[in-house]
Amino acid sequence: MSITLDQVTKRYQSLPVVNDVSLEIGEGELLVLLGPSGSGKSTLLRAIAGLVEIDHGQVYLHGREVTAVAARDRGVGFVFQHYALFRHMSVADNVEFALRVRRMKRADRLARRDELLKLVALEDMDERMPAQLSGGQQQRVAVARALAHRPDVLLLDEPFGALDAKIREELRRTIRRIQRELGISTILVTHDQDEAFAMADRIGVMHQGRLLEAGVPDDLYARPRTRFAATFLGAANLVLGYRLGNELHFDRPGDETVTAREIVAVIRPEEVELTAGGTTSGLTRVGSGVVEELQFAGATERLRVRMSLETGPIPATPDREGADGSTWLLDASRSFPEQRDSPFAVGQRVTVSARRIHSLPTPISSFTALARDAVGAAALAGSPFLTTLAARMQTRITVRSTRTASAPPGMPVLAAGPGAGATALWNLTHGTSQVLVLPAGAELPSRIIVLPGAEADVEFLGVAASLLRHIPAESVLLAIHDGATPERERASCLRILLDARARAQIEHQLDLRTELRFGDLDRELARELDVNPKSMLVLGLDTLNEAETARFASLLELPPLRPVLLVRSPAGAD
Amino acid sequence: MARGRIVAPSPLPGFGLTLGFTTFFLSAVVLLPLAALVIRAFEIPPGELFGLLTDERALASYRLSFGAAALAAGINAVFGFIVAWSLVRYDFPGRRLLDAMIDLPFALPTAVSGIALATVFSPAGWLGGQLALAGVQVAYTRVGVVVALVLIGLPFVVRSVQPALIDVHRDLEDAAESLGAGGLQVFRRIILPTVLPALATGFTLAFARGIGEYGSIVFISGNLPFETEITPLLIVIRLEQYDYAGAAALGFFMLATSFLMLLAINAVQGWGQRRLGLVAGR
């Protein structure tokens, strides 16, 4: 591996801007770190270059640990968004800079300089000053300069950000060609998904300091794991669907249906089929709506279809809803032949089907605030914790204050305090395996303790991962064993914990710190929670036996109250 | 051009009025008095003028004025750079206050700073007393002149260097570092060359100001002829002796020097711009 990152964390004023990022980049690979501004991607890149000190974790370049090595000794080439050329030096002097500080012999230096300028197609520009070059030329000089000392790794920080579209396109090709020619392992940071698709061997999606997922572009596009990646990499309709066995449908189940599992379905606009009549056989019916907008764009036609919230399917994200609160807009696109064969007009009623549906593996599809009365439910739904989390997860919150026969389809949310234990237990035994319990006015935590049950199964870790991805908090995977555990068995306790960590990493690309404790479970847990007053607990449940029930009941009902997410292991479910 | 216009017509009205006012104002305040000075100097026969300018006492005063101004500007170039650096690069409590205080020598009547310096550095003063124990006398010596000029010249250097330092973006240093340069190399190859034109401008401004400085020096220098007497003071002395020809000659000399300094400042700034390739030709 050329570049290996292990749990890299960088904090600014105790807030992690890069949060436990682990990543491996192969020899000659070009990885694009894609994310919105403020997602920590540039900070991560600077950390790899040694321009930013990290607070936790390790950086390896070609197997050598460089975490504590100064930037100048890391052997990386770095290209900045605004070129960062030395303006008082000519193009030649800029390119030769790395060679001069290494005291290379003059003849060798000049030969290398000419070679580099040829590589970036700026042969006759060596005498010019940077101010006399266009933006594209300046950036090519910057690339040549960064490659002068034959670095093992090339890092590019939004290198095309300051350039206009046409030059950007050209420079992309140039850099891609050079990168392939030299076979240099490269990381490119950008917020532009087109750029990511155009350049990348592999894309890593960053959001709020975390590396959400990494994969080859087409796979990431077709099978994203997170809502964020699904919507950030191209347009997507996220719709709540209900899975009954192998069947997926979009009509909301009645309250009595216990077995339907709520999922988040990703339907790309180009996978939407619109018909004037019924659904073509073989396709999944999504619903019906009215054509609201038709936009001709040459090869494709972009449409927006207004869907009803009451009768049709509901979007997984609330931001698509219309102002009237009863409809939402679905995006669709059609190829030119399609629009020629069956033209639509604005206002026309159409049937919406999907050719291909990808269901997100996210275990949290929506939140349902549960309370005895409407006021309580609304207060719970409006708590800072839930509204912030739902906004970050792009998840909807529904409110329910009526007694029903089964748990709601999404994740139930309860208020902490008296009775919370019993209500949580009822929900856990009536059709759901996760319950979120929030104290009044709870805010997002800055530390999350993840305490799995006896077996830290993949599903439990999935729920934890889903939550952690959206909260910029430190997280610790904790295991507490009996204080009487004999010394020789302690090693196996550690192995179990590290296995769980590895599973979280492989299955959910979530990196967690681990902590192993021996002693009384309740006391050690309380101690761990007291480290930070803004702690949250993710608690794995095994059998729902009396001891376990009593433990979580006391955590939910007795002060100090903290946000607690209960996750029941599927093995223990009946 | 048929009607012989000097400049292209501007869409903004009032050009004639403002140009007229500018010409009048400059003439009344600057050109007329200076012209009078030059005319007065040239009324003196050339031989006598040369004699007045190369008089022993005058030569001694030039040496002090120019020497002390150059030394003070040099000291300011070093320490002003450090001050500007700490103001630009670091954030610390009281930074804004310190930043504002840099301008104090600008705003203070020079006589006030002169008296203050004389008080502090006189053998009975706080610093002067301590220095006297170490065998150094500042007040009433040439050292005092330099000290006064350091005080007066500091803001020129700091204010010139500050914007240039702000211009040295962190990225530049990061780039140099990632290319293998150590801290000293980054300073020598990147930071210093980038701010050098601004530093030269600051030096020249401080130097020019130092040559003409009067108020802050006369209280601390002791004004001994041939020893601690600066040229502006000599002009005043000549005037007090009703030696108008002598005063005019020295005044003319100072005027010529100022003019040369202005040219030098312009040349330095032009050099700085050309070096970055901002102006055609190299």
PDB file of N, CA and C in Angstrom, chain A residues 87-145:
ATOM      1  N   ARG A  87       5.900  33.911  -6.274  1.00  0.00           N
ATOM      2  CA  ARG A  87       5.694  34.935  -7.295  1.00  0.00           C
ATOM      3  C   ARG A  87       6.957  35.708  -7.636  1.00  0.00           C
ATOM      4  N   HIS A  88       7.937  35.653  -6.738  1.00  0.00           N
ATOM      5  CA  HIS A  88       9.170  36.386  -7.022  1.00  0.00           C
ATOM      6  C   HIS A  88      10.162  35.534  -7.785  1.00  0.00           C
ATOM      7  N   MET A  89       9.748  34.325  -8.153  1.00  0.00           N
ATOM      8  CA  MET A  89      10.643  33.451  -8.897  1.00  0.00           C
ATOM      9  C   MET A  89      10.041  33.170 -10.269  1.00  0.00           C
ATOM     10  N   SER A  90      10.926  32.979 -11.227  1.00  0.00           N
ATOM     11  CA  SER A  90      10.456  32.632 -12.569  1.00  0.00           C
ATOM     12  C   SER A  90       9.904  31.204 -12.554  1.00  0.00           C
ATOM     13  N   VAL A  91       9.261  30.821 -13.638  1.00  0.00           N
ATOM     14  CA  VAL A  91       8.719  29.475 -13.765  1.00  0.00           C
ATOM     15  C   VAL A  91       9.829  28.457 -13.514  1.00  0.00           C
ATOM     16  N   ALA A  92      10.988  28.702 -14.140  1.00  0.00           N
ATOM     17  CA  ALA A  92      12.105  27.775 -13.983  1.00  0.00           C
ATOM     18  C   ALA A  92      12.507  27.659 -12.514  1.00  0.00           C
ATOM     19  N   ASP A  93      12.629  28.798 -11.826  1.00  0.00           N
ATOM     20  CA  ASP A  93      13.054  28.772 -10.429  1.00  0.00           C
ATOM     21  C   ASP A  93      12.024  28.076  -9.553  1.00  0.00           C
ATOM     22  N   ASN A  94      10.750  28.272  -9.880  1.00  0.00           N
ATOM     23  CA  ASN A  94       9.708  27.580  -9.131  1.00  0.00           C
ATOM     24  C   ASN A  94       9.874  26.071  -9.253  1.00  0.00           C
ATOM     25  N   VAL A  95      10.034  25.630 -10.500  1.00  0.00           N
ATOM     26  CA  VAL A  95      10.134  24.183 -10.737  1.00  0.00           C
ATOM     27  C   VAL A  95      11.397  23.618 -10.090  1.00  0.00           C
ATOM     28  N   GLU A  96      12.462  24.421 -10.107  1.00  0.00           N
ATOM     29  CA  GLU A  96      13.740  23.935  -9.570  1.00  0.00           C
ATOM     30  C   GLU A  96      13.827  24.015  -8.051  1.00  0.00           C
ATOM     31  N   PHE A  97      12.813  24.611  -7.440  1.00  0.00           N
ATOM     32  CA  PHE A  97      12.922  24.897  -6.005  1.00  0.00           C
ATOM     33  C   PHE A  97      13.322  23.668  -5.182  1.00  0.00           C
ATOM     34  N   ALA A  98      12.566  22.580  -5.378  1.00  0.00           N
ATOM     35  CA  ALA A  98      12.838  21.379  -4.582  1.00  0.00           C
ATOM     36  C   ALA A  98      14.245  20.844  -4.853  1.00  0.00           C
ATOM     37  N   LEU A  99      14.732  21.064  -6.082  1.00  0.00           N
ATOM     38  CA  LEU A  99      16.066  20.565  -6.438  1.00  0.00           C
ATOM     39  C   LEU A  99      17.144  21.440  -5.820  1.00  0.00           C
ATOM     40  N   ARG A 100      16.881  22.741  -5.784  1.00  0.00           N
ATOM     41  CA  ARG A 100      17.852  23.656  -5.180  1.00  0.00           C
ATOM     42  C   ARG A 100      18.007  23.387  -3.692  1.00  0.00           C
ATOM     43  N   VAL A 101      16.886  23.217  -2.986  1.00  0.00           N
ATOM     44  CA  VAL A 101      17.020  22.993  -1.545  1.00  0.00           C
ATOM     45  C   VAL A 101      17.679  21.648  -1.276  1.00  0.00           C
ATOM     46  N   ARG A 102      17.683  20.777  -2.279  1.00  0.00           N
ATOM     47  CA  ARG A 102      18.393  19.503  -2.118  1.00  0.00           C
ATOM     48  C   ARG A 102      19.817  19.580  -2.656  1.00  0.00           C
ATOM     49  N   ARG A 103      20.211  20.771  -3.082  1.00  0.00           N
ATOM     50  CA  ARG A 103      21.556  21.013  -3.603  1.00  0.00           C
ATOM     51  C   ARG A 103      21.923  20.053  -4.730  1.00  0.00           C
ATOM     52  N   MET A 104      21.001  19.902  -5.668  1.00  0.00           N
ATOM     53  CA  MET A 104      21.290  19.046  -6.815  1.00  0.00           C
ATOM     54  C   MET A 104      22.266  19.769  -7.730  1.00  0.00           C
ATOM     55  N   LYS A 105      23.098  19.001  -8.443  1.00  0.00           N
ATOM     56  CA  LYS A 105      24.073  19.627  -9.332  1.00  0.00           C
ATOM     57  C   LYS A 105      23.360  20.370 -10.452  1.00  0.00           C
ATOM     58  N   ARG A 106      23.970  21.462 -10.882  1.00  0.00           N
ATOM     59  CA  ARG A 106      23.331  22.368 -11.816  1.00  0.00           C
ATOM     60  C   ARG A 106      22.878  21.660 -13.095  1.00  0.00           C
ATOM     61  N   ALA A 107      23.767  20.879 -13.678  1.00  0.00           N
ATOM     62  CA  ALA A 107      23.443  20.229 -14.952  1.00  0.00           C
ATOM     63  C   ALA A 107      22.234  19.298 -14.780  1.00  0.00           C
ATOM     64  N   ASP A 108      22.245  18.511 -13.701  1.00  0.00           N
ATOM     65  CA  ASP A 108      21.138  17.594 -13.430  1.00  0.00           C
ATOM     66  C   ASP A 108      19.846  18.370 -13.212  1.00  0.00           C
ATOM     67  N   ARG A 109      19.989  19.481 -12.483  1.00  0.00           N
ATOM     68  CA  ARG A 109      18.833  20.295 -12.132  1.00  0.00           C
ATOM     69  C   ARG A 109      18.174  20.833 -13.386  1.00  0.00           C
ATOM     70  N   LEU A 110      18.999  21.383 -14.275  1.00  0.00           N
ATOM     71  CA  LEU A 110      18.444  21.972 -15.489  1.00  0.00           C
ATOM     72  C   LEU A 110      17.799  20.899 -16.371  1.00  0.00           C
ATOM     73  N   ALA A 111      18.425  19.735 -16.413  1.00  0.00           N
ATOM     74  CA  ALA A 111      17.871  18.645 -17.214  1.00  0.00           C
ATOM     75  C   ALA A 111      16.507  18.230 -16.662  1.00  0.00           C
ATOM     76  N   ARG A 112      16.446  18.100 -15.338  1.00  0.00           N
ATOM     77  CA  ARG A 112      15.195  17.699 -14.690  1.00  0.00           C
ATOM     78  C   ARG A 112      14.108  18.754 -14.914  1.00  0.00           C
ATOM     79  N   ARG A 113      14.506  20.014 -14.827  1.00  0.00           N
ATOM     80  CA  ARG A 113      13.548  21.102 -15.028  1.00  0.00           C
ATOM     81  C   ARG A 113      12.954  21.038 -16.430  1.00  0.00           C
ATOM     82  N   ASP A 114      13.823  20.849 -17.433  1.00  0.00           N
ATOM     83  CA  ASP A 114      13.336  20.797 -18.810  1.00  0.00           C
ATOM     84  C   ASP A 114      12.393  19.617 -19.014  1.00  0.00           C
ATOM     85  N   GLU A 115      12.763  18.515 -18.380  1.00  0.00           N
ATOM     86  CA  GLU A 115      11.934  17.314 -18.465  1.00  0.00           C
ATOM     87  C   GLU A 115      10.538  17.591 -17.892  1.00  0.00           C
ATOM     88  N   LEU A 116      10.504  18.271 -16.737  1.00  0.00           N
ATOM     89  CA  LEU A 116       9.230  18.557 -16.075  1.00  0.00           C
ATOM     90  C   LEU A 116       8.386  19.532 -16.877  1.00  0.00           C
ATOM     91  N   LEU A 117       9.036  20.563 -17.414  1.00  0.00           N
ATOM     92  CA  LEU A 117       8.279  21.554 -18.178  1.00  0.00           C
ATOM     93  C   LEU A 117       7.711  20.912 -19.446  1.00  0.00           C
ATOM     94  N   LYS A 118       8.439  19.954 -19.973  1.00  0.00           N
ATOM     95  CA  LYS A 118       7.946  19.245 -21.145  1.00  0.00           C
ATOM     96  C   LYS A 118       6.732  18.406 -20.757  1.00  0.00           C
ATOM     97  N   LEU A 119       6.816  17.802 -19.593  1.00  0.00           N
ATOM     98  CA  LEU A 119       5.731  16.958 -19.103  1.00  0.00           C
ATOM     99  C   LEU A 119       4.423  17.731 -19.004  1.00  0.00           C
ATOM    100  N   VAL A 120       4.508  18.989 -18.583  1.00  0.00           N
ATOM    101  CA  VAL A 120       3.291  19.779 -18.442  1.00  0.00           C
ATOM    102  C   VAL A 120       3.083  20.713 -19.634  1.00  0.00           C
ATOM    103  N   ALA A 121       3.845  20.482 -20.686  1.00  0.00           N
ATOM    104  CA  ALA A 121       3.707  21.236 -21.933  1.00  0.00           C
ATOM    105  C   ALA A 121       3.882  22.741 -21.737  1.00  0.00           C
ATOM    106  N   LEU A 122       4.944  23.114 -21.051  1.00  0.00           N
ATOM    107  CA  LEU A 122       5.248  24.544 -20.860  1.00  0.00           C
ATOM    108  C   LEU A 122       6.713  24.807 -21.208  1.00  0.00           C
ATOM    109  N   GLU A 123       7.191  24.169 -22.285  1.00  0.00           N
ATOM    110  CA  GLU A 123       8.625  24.199 -22.568  1.00  0.00           C
ATOM    111  C   GLU A 123       9.221  25.599 -22.666  1.00  0.00           C
ATOM    112  N   ASP A 124       8.508  26.504 -23.307  1.00  0.00           N
ATOM    113  CA  ASP A 124       9.130  27.800 -23.585  1.00  0.00           C
ATOM    114  C   ASP A 124       8.787  28.860 -22.558  1.00  0.00           C
ATOM    115  N   MET A 125       8.263  28.423 -21.439  1.00  0.00           N
ATOM    116  CA  MET A 125       7.767  29.408 -20.471  1.00  0.00           C
ATOM    117  C   MET A 125       8.723  29.605 -19.305  1.00  0.00           C
ATOM    118  N   ASP A 126       9.881  28.963 -19.336  1.00  0.00           N
ATOM    119  CA  ASP A 126      10.724  28.942 -18.149  1.00  0.00           C
ATOM    120  C   ASP A 126      11.155  30.314 -17.667  1.00  0.00           C
ATOM    121  N   GLU A 127      11.209  31.286 -18.584  1.00  0.00           N
ATOM    122  CA  GLU A 127      11.673  32.632 -18.201  1.00  0.00           C
ATOM    123  C   GLU A 127      10.564  33.479 -17.594  1.00  0.00           C
ATOM    124  N   ARG A 128       9.318  33.053 -17.835  1.00  0.00           N
ATOM    125  CA  ARG A 128       8.199  33.890 -17.411  1.00  0.00           C
ATOM    126  C   ARG A 128       8.068  33.949 -15.888  1.00  0.00           C
ATOM    127  N   MET A 129       7.410  35.025 -15.423  1.00  0.00           N
ATOM    128  CA  MET A 129       7.058  35.121 -14.019  1.00  0.00           C
ATOM    129  C   MET A 129       5.629  34.586 -13.877  1.00  0.00           C
ATOM    130  N   PRO A 130       5.294  34.039 -12.720  1.00  0.00           N
ATOM    131  CA  PRO A 130       3.950  33.475 -12.544  1.00  0.00           C
ATOM    132  C   PRO A 130       2.837  34.455 -12.905  1.00  0.00           C
ATOM    133  N   ALA A 131       3.029  35.748 -12.586  1.00  0.00           N
ATOM    134  CA  ALA A 131       1.973  36.719 -12.848  1.00  0.00           C
ATOM    135  C   ALA A 131       1.695  36.872 -14.333  1.00  0.00           C
ATOM    136  N   GLN A 132       2.627  36.403 -15.157  1.00  0.00           N
ATOM    137  CA  GLN A 132       2.437  36.553 -16.602  1.00  0.00           C
ATOM    138  C   GLN A 132       1.770  35.326 -17.223  1.00  0.00           C
ATOM    139  N   LEU A 133       1.361  34.374 -16.385  1.00  0.00           N
ATOM    140  CA  LEU A 133       0.747  33.148 -16.898  1.00  0.00           C
ATOM    141  C   LEU A 133      -0.754  33.140 -16.613  1.00  0.00           C
ATOM    142  N   SER A 134      -1.479  32.362 -17.414  1.00  0.00           N
ATOM    143  CA  SER A 134      -2.910  32.182 -17.144  1.00  0.00           C
ATOM    144  C   SER A 134      -3.065  31.224 -15.970  1.00  0.00           C
ATOM    145  N   GLY A 135      -4.269  31.168 -15.428  1.00  0.00           N
ATOM    146  CA  GLY A 135      -4.516  30.290 -14.282  1.00  0.00           C
ATOM    147  C   GLY A 135      -4.162  28.840 -14.571  1.00  0.00           C
ATOM    148  N   GLY A 136      -4.564  28.370 -15.745  1.00  0.00           N
ATOM    149  CA  GLY A 136      -4.290  26.978 -16.109  1.00  0.00           C
ATOM    150  C   GLY A 136      -2.799  26.707 -16.194  1.00  0.00           C
ATOM    151  N   GLN A 137      -2.071  27.671 -16.788  1.00  0.00           N
ATOM    152  CA  GLN A 137      -0.613  27.521 -16.896  1.00  0.00           C
ATOM    153  C   GLN A 137       0.030  27.522 -15.521  1.00  0.00           C
ATOM    154  N   GLN A 138      -0.457  28.419 -14.652  1.00  0.00           N
ATOM    155  CA  GLN A 138       0.110  28.487 -13.305  1.00  0.00           C
ATOM    156  C   GLN A 138      -0.054  27.157 -12.585  1.00  0.00           C
ATOM    157  N   GLN A 139      -1.245  26.557 -12.755  1.00  0.00           N
ATOM    158  CA  GLN A 139      -1.471  25.307 -12.056  1.00  0.00           C
ATOM    159  C   GLN A 139      -0.586  24.196 -12.634  1.00  0.00           C
ATOM    160  N   ARG A 140      -0.298  24.273 -13.933  1.00  0.00           N
ATOM    161  CA  ARG A 140       0.592  23.269 -14.517  1.00  0.00           C
ATOM    162  C   ARG A 140       2.012  23.443 -13.994  1.00  0.00           C
ATOM    163  N   VAL A 141       2.414  24.698 -13.801  1.00  0.00           N
ATOM    164  CA  VAL A 141       3.718  24.936 -13.183  1.00  0.00           C
ATOM    165  C   VAL A 141       3.731  24.331 -11.778  1.00  0.00           C
ATOM    166  N   ALA A 142       2.621  24.525 -11.056  1.00  0.00           N
ATOM    167  CA  ALA A 142       2.535  24.005  -9.696  1.00  0.00           C
ATOM    168  C   ALA A 142       2.658  22.476  -9.691  1.00  0.00           C
ATOM    169  N   VAL A 143       2.054  21.835 -10.689  1.00  0.00           N
ATOM    170  CA  VAL A 143       2.151  20.378 -10.778  1.00  0.00           C
ATOM    171  C   VAL A 143       3.593  19.966 -11.059  1.00  0.00           C
ATOM    172  N   ALA A 144       4.226  20.660 -12.018  1.00  0.00           N
ATOM    173  CA  ALA A 144       5.625  20.352 -12.349  1.00  0.00           C
ATOM    174  C   ALA A 144       6.507  20.538 -11.113  1.00  0.00           C
ATOM    175  N   ARG A 145       6.254  21.619 -10.384  1.00  0.00           N
ATOM    176  CA  ARG A 145       7.059  21.906  -9.201  1.00  0.00           C
ATOM    177  C   ARG A 145       6.887  20.803  -8.148  1.00  0.00           C
TER     178      ARG A 145
END
